[in-house]
Amino acid sequence: MNFDYSDDQKMLKDEARKFLAARCDAKVVRSVLDDDAKHYDEALWKSVAEQGWLGAAIPEEYGGLGLGHIELCAIAEELGRACAPIPFASTVYFVAEALLLYGSPDQKSKWLPKIAAGEVIGAFATSEGKGPVTARTLKTTVVNNRITGAKIPVTDGNIGNLLIVLAKEGLYLVEGPVNSEVLTTLDPTRPAARVTFENIHAERLGDEDGLTAMQTVFDRAAVLLAFEQLGGADKCLEMAKEYALSRYAFGRQIAGYQAIKHKLADIYVKNEIARSNAYYGAWALNVGAAELPLAAATARVAASDAFWFASKENIQTHGGIGFTWEADPQLYYRRSRQLSLVAGAPATWRERLVSQLETRNAA
Amino acid sequence: MDFEDSPHEAAYRATARDWLATNVAEHKAPSHADDMAAARSWQARKAAAGYAQITWPKEWGGGGGTPIEGVIFGQEEAKHPVQYGYFSIGLGMCVPTVMAFANDDTKQRFVGPALRGEEIWSQLFSEPAGGSDVAAIRTRAIRDGDDWVVNGQKVWTSGAHYSDFGIVLVRTNPDVPKHKGLTMFWLDLRSPGIEIRPIHQMSGGSNFNEVYFTDVRIPDSQRLGDVDSGWKVALVTLMNERLAIGGGGGAGPADILRAARELDGADGPLIKDSAFRQRLADWHVQTEGLRNTRMRTMTALSRGQTPGPESSIGKIIAANQLQDIGNAAVEAEDQYGIINDPALLPLKGLFQSAVMNAPGLRIAGGTDEILKNIIAERVLGLPGEIRVDKDDAFKDLPVGR
Ligand SMILES: Cc1cc2nc3c(=O)[nH]c(=O)nc-3n(C[C@H](O)[C@H](O)[C@H](O)COP(=O)(O)OP(=O)(O)OC[C@H]3O[C@@H](n4cnc5c(N)ncnc54)[C@H](O)[C@@H]3O)c2cc1C
């Protein structure tokens, strides 16, 4: 048993942190937030591709580094810490994972090398309106390999040129550009769009039932997202701590007041619970353990809870300055909302967790 | 990251499992007169096989094993109804302190018997004047030739009524600041002048005591550490305490899930109630998170790192969750939840017992508030509490109740 990164993985993670500290400071994140026409940072995207991160978990035969999912988790944690404004999650956790799971040999050799090289931006289009997508609400259909329907919101749907779309008949690949309309969202550093398909060409991906396949992709993405959330939550704790140590009120550092100390201790406790659950999820994902659905839901709920709490209490610790556009806590507050919802809300994951528990305990 | 046993660990687990299967069966065969007798005989059996303190060196009767092996044995042992709490304070906190500070003769004399369950130890720190603020204790020791004469009162002493020995923190110098005038001793709890009075707990049980000292003579040879350096010794005990306790025991998510299949909610079985399911998910997340956090600590230990104050998170989460789960189940029983008769209750009153015992868990071994201070100061490096009593002589400090 070993519940930690290996030395090599730690080294990779350290390098990723240093790299992102140099290439992705708050200015880079803000350049996307402040500019309505800019949806991600292309320079960062390019350099991340050059590092090979997009293909970290893609086998070498498809142009990836062929490392493994734990390495990808380590990278995800650092991208979350840096609040990176790039379509990494959409492309790697959703689209590349879906291709690895369900792609035919042809589909894999056509798309995975392009993903690894950063030539393709992916988007995973499932939602069609308020609330979780279900068999009852799903309307998009495919007839004779032509897809019709509307998806809202699709993260990176406005920049993606390879979409995987959930239709009644299953998952489908759609090549962009597609008909999209940018939406105003809580986190403009990860844009979203309404995407409409009017009888356009779509290629079947795998032969699973669509909702089942979507959930299987979500399970994998949930673990990876949990690491981004964890990285973000850790960054919030660090920011809150630094600020509390440097701000004085009533003649003392506010970090000396117990209400602040206990708040930060609470953030720490939630982050550690999230970290431990994320590690378990990483292992389950990496070895393809049967526990993956339960481990993923556990990691996802813990990480969503930790990041939400850390991001809101970080603002509170900053006081008035924390509520300004200029201060950085808002970047993480926005991102915490985006990451908690992108693969389904925490309530949906709690429900999934309990249904997994029920199945396990019934067996 | 590897959450499976390594081949070596799998072999260790298999051996432990076989050993437990055979020995639990033999252990249960003779009918022990009482719980204590059963506990002692089980402890002796484990000690003989090197399973009593797995991580202690073999020369001290331990198993010479790794922290992970300790966890593996614990996981396997937990599957059998043979876990007794009588020895945990002694083996987890007192004896390690003795091992760190006593001379060889004393260690030779005490370690073995404690390991085999022949002798039980108590920790006599808390007093009416000092619980969280341990250094505020008043029990006084005055030097008289080769002895110290002790007067005062300890309180909340778990297990003192069945213990043989204890480690006791006393004040040897009231004229210096509070941390600088303390000294630690080991002592025989049957020494003349000691009176142990069990305290009736709110949960109905009586596990802790008041211990009164009237002219109790403790030889100077029983001193642990230097005169007036008792605080340093106490810190070693408290550090071990954080590792020894911290989670486990009592009602957990699996129990309430089991109960929820049978309990009725407003619209059918409670397990179908969506609000209940949301909470159940959070309890599972916390329980799993804690379990894996402990394993991360063990991983660090087995790489030669020392466990830090991080272990404090275990008790904060576990004690609060026990209180929440117990209460959620009790409330789900509606009017019936008022009952506290194990014979009439789901899972023999497990949830009612959680409700009644959790308050003590949130206090014992460091309150929630003190543990959060520890995390804030020692893990996150935030400033310490303002100490108005740091430089004044102990005898001049203000006192309340
Ligand atoms: C079941 C049980 C078993 C125990 N067993 C033993 C034992 O075997 N041996 C032993 O020596 N002791 C034992 N104790 C005592 C235990 O260690 C103390 O009760 C505990 O440390 C709290 O001290 P106190 O009771 O004096 O409460 P106090 O210290 O008076 O605390 C009262 C309240 O004030 C809060 N408080 C105190 N200081 C601060 C601060 N600086 N900041 C914020 N809040 C603060 C506390 O958190 C608490 O909420 C046991 C207690 C229990 C409940």
Tab-separated table of N, CA, C and O in Angstrom, chain B residues 126 131-132 156 202 208 241 245 315-316 319-320 323 357-371:
chain	number	residue	atom	x	y	z
B	126	SER	N	-5.178	16.161	33.566
B	126	SER	CA	-6.216	17.171	33.782
B	126	SER	C	-6.551	17.377	35.256
B	126	SER	O	-6.503	16.452	36.055
B	131	GLY	N	-7.449	21.908	31.965
B	131	GLY	CA	-7.795	20.851	31.014
B	131	GLY	C	-7.149	21.197	29.690
B	131	GLY	O	-6.065	20.729	29.373
B	132	SER	N	-7.791	22.083	28.947
B	132	SER	CA	-7.164	22.583	27.718
B	132	SER	C	-5.823	23.222	28.057
B	132	SER	O	-4.829	23.016	27.370
B	156	TRP	N	-11.144	13.761	35.563
B	156	TRP	CA	-11.408	13.155	34.237
B	156	TRP	C	-10.395	12.057	33.923
B	156	TRP	O	-10.055	11.852	32.759
B	202	MET	N	-22.509	11.798	31.768
B	202	MET	CA	-23.846	12.080	31.221
B	202	MET	C	-24.350	10.900	30.391
B	202	MET	O	-25.555	10.703	30.246
B	208	PHE	N	-14.461	7.589	33.778
B	208	PHE	CA	-13.401	8.463	34.289
B	208	PHE	C	-13.630	8.827	35.748
B	208	PHE	O	-14.674	8.553	36.317
B	241	GLU	N	-0.631	10.972	21.864
B	241	GLU	CA	-2.075	10.915	22.045
B	241	GLU	C	-2.794	11.206	20.737
B	241	GLU	O	-3.752	10.527	20.368
B	245	ILE	N	-5.305	8.318	19.271
B	245	ILE	CA	-6.747	8.462	19.103
B	245	ILE	C	-7.022	8.985	17.707
B	245	ILE	O	-6.176	8.918	16.852
B	315	LYS	N	-9.755	13.468	14.743
B	315	LYS	CA	-10.720	13.516	15.833
B	315	LYS	C	-11.793	14.587	15.609
B	315	LYS	O	-12.954	14.399	15.940
B	316	ILE	N	-11.385	15.702	15.020
B	316	ILE	CA	-12.374	16.763	14.756
B	316	ILE	C	-13.500	16.189	13.901
B	316	ILE	O	-14.685	16.343	14.199
B	319	ALA	N	-15.464	12.786	15.650
B	319	ALA	CA	-16.340	13.020	16.802
B	319	ALA	C	-17.597	13.780	16.376
B	319	ALA	O	-18.708	13.459	16.793
B	320	ASN	N	-17.414	14.789	15.539
B	320	ASN	CA	-18.580	15.552	15.073
B	320	ASN	C	-19.508	14.698	14.228
B	320	ASN	O	-20.727	14.791	14.330
B	323	GLN	N	-21.650	12.388	16.265
B	323	GLN	CA	-22.771	13.110	16.854
B	323	GLN	C	-23.882	13.322	15.810
B	323	GLN	O	-25.059	13.107	16.091
B	357	ASN	N	-22.490	9.545	23.706
B	357	ASN	CA	-21.038	9.494	23.923
B	357	ASN	C	-20.238	10.530	23.134
B	357	ASN	O	-19.131	10.885	23.515
B	358	ALA	N	-20.823	11.006	22.027
B	358	ALA	CA	-20.080	11.931	21.165
B	358	ALA	C	-19.623	13.209	21.885
B	358	ALA	O	-18.512	13.681	21.631
B	359	PRO	N	-20.434	13.763	22.785
B	359	PRO	CA	-19.954	14.994	23.436
B	359	PRO	C	-18.601	14.794	24.121
B	359	PRO	O	-17.733	15.674	24.059
B	360	GLY	N	-18.418	13.650	24.747
B	360	GLY	CA	-17.146	13.379	25.423
B	360	GLY	C	-15.994	13.273	24.441
B	360	GLY	O	-14.886	13.751	24.704
B	361	LEU	N	-16.283	12.671	23.282
B	361	LEU	CA	-15.222	12.527	22.277
B	361	LEU	C	-14.769	13.869	21.728
B	361	LEU	O	-13.631	14.026	21.318
B	362	ARG	N	-15.702	14.812	21.685
B	362	ARG	CA	-15.314	16.132	21.166
B	362	ARG	C	-14.475	16.917	22.178
B	362	ARG	O	-13.956	17.977	21.864
B	363	ILE	N	-14.394	16.398	23.412
B	363	ILE	CA	-13.642	17.092	24.467
B	363	ILE	C	-12.346	16.351	24.820
B	363	ILE	O	-11.281	16.958	24.927
B	364	ALA	N	-12.480	15.024	24.986
B	364	ALA	CA	-11.320	14.237	25.425
B	364	ALA	C	-10.168	14.343	24.437
B	364	ALA	O	-10.379	14.400	23.232
B	365	GLY	N	-8.952	14.375	24.962
B	365	GLY	CA	-7.775	14.368	24.099
B	365	GLY	C	-7.645	15.622	23.259
B	365	GLY	O	-7.087	15.595	22.165
B	366	GLY	N	-8.151	16.733	23.763
B	366	GLY	CA	-8.086	17.987	23.010
B	366	GLY	C	-9.452	18.315	22.445
B	366	GLY	O	-10.011	17.530	21.675
B	367	THR	N	-9.999	19.466	22.810
B	367	THR	CA	-11.319	19.851	22.303
B	367	THR	C	-11.202	20.256	20.828
B	367	THR	O	-10.114	20.540	20.338
B	368	ASP	N	-12.349	20.301	20.158
B	368	ASP	CA	-12.370	20.758	18.758
B	368	ASP	C	-11.612	22.076	18.620
B	368	ASP	O	-10.832	22.266	17.680
B	369	GLU	N	-11.871	22.983	19.556
B	369	GLU	CA	-11.284	24.324	19.453
B	369	GLU	C	-9.761	24.265	19.574
B	369	GLU	O	-9.039	24.934	18.831
B	370	ILE	N	-9.284	23.467	20.530
B	370	ILE	CA	-7.836	23.371	20.734
B	370	ILE	C	-7.187	22.696	19.516
B	370	ILE	O	-6.120	23.112	19.055
B	371	LEU	N	-7.855	21.686	18.969
B	371	LEU	CA	-7.286	21.005	17.795
B	371	LEU	C	-7.215	21.945	16.597
B	371	LEU	O	-6.264	21.902	15.819
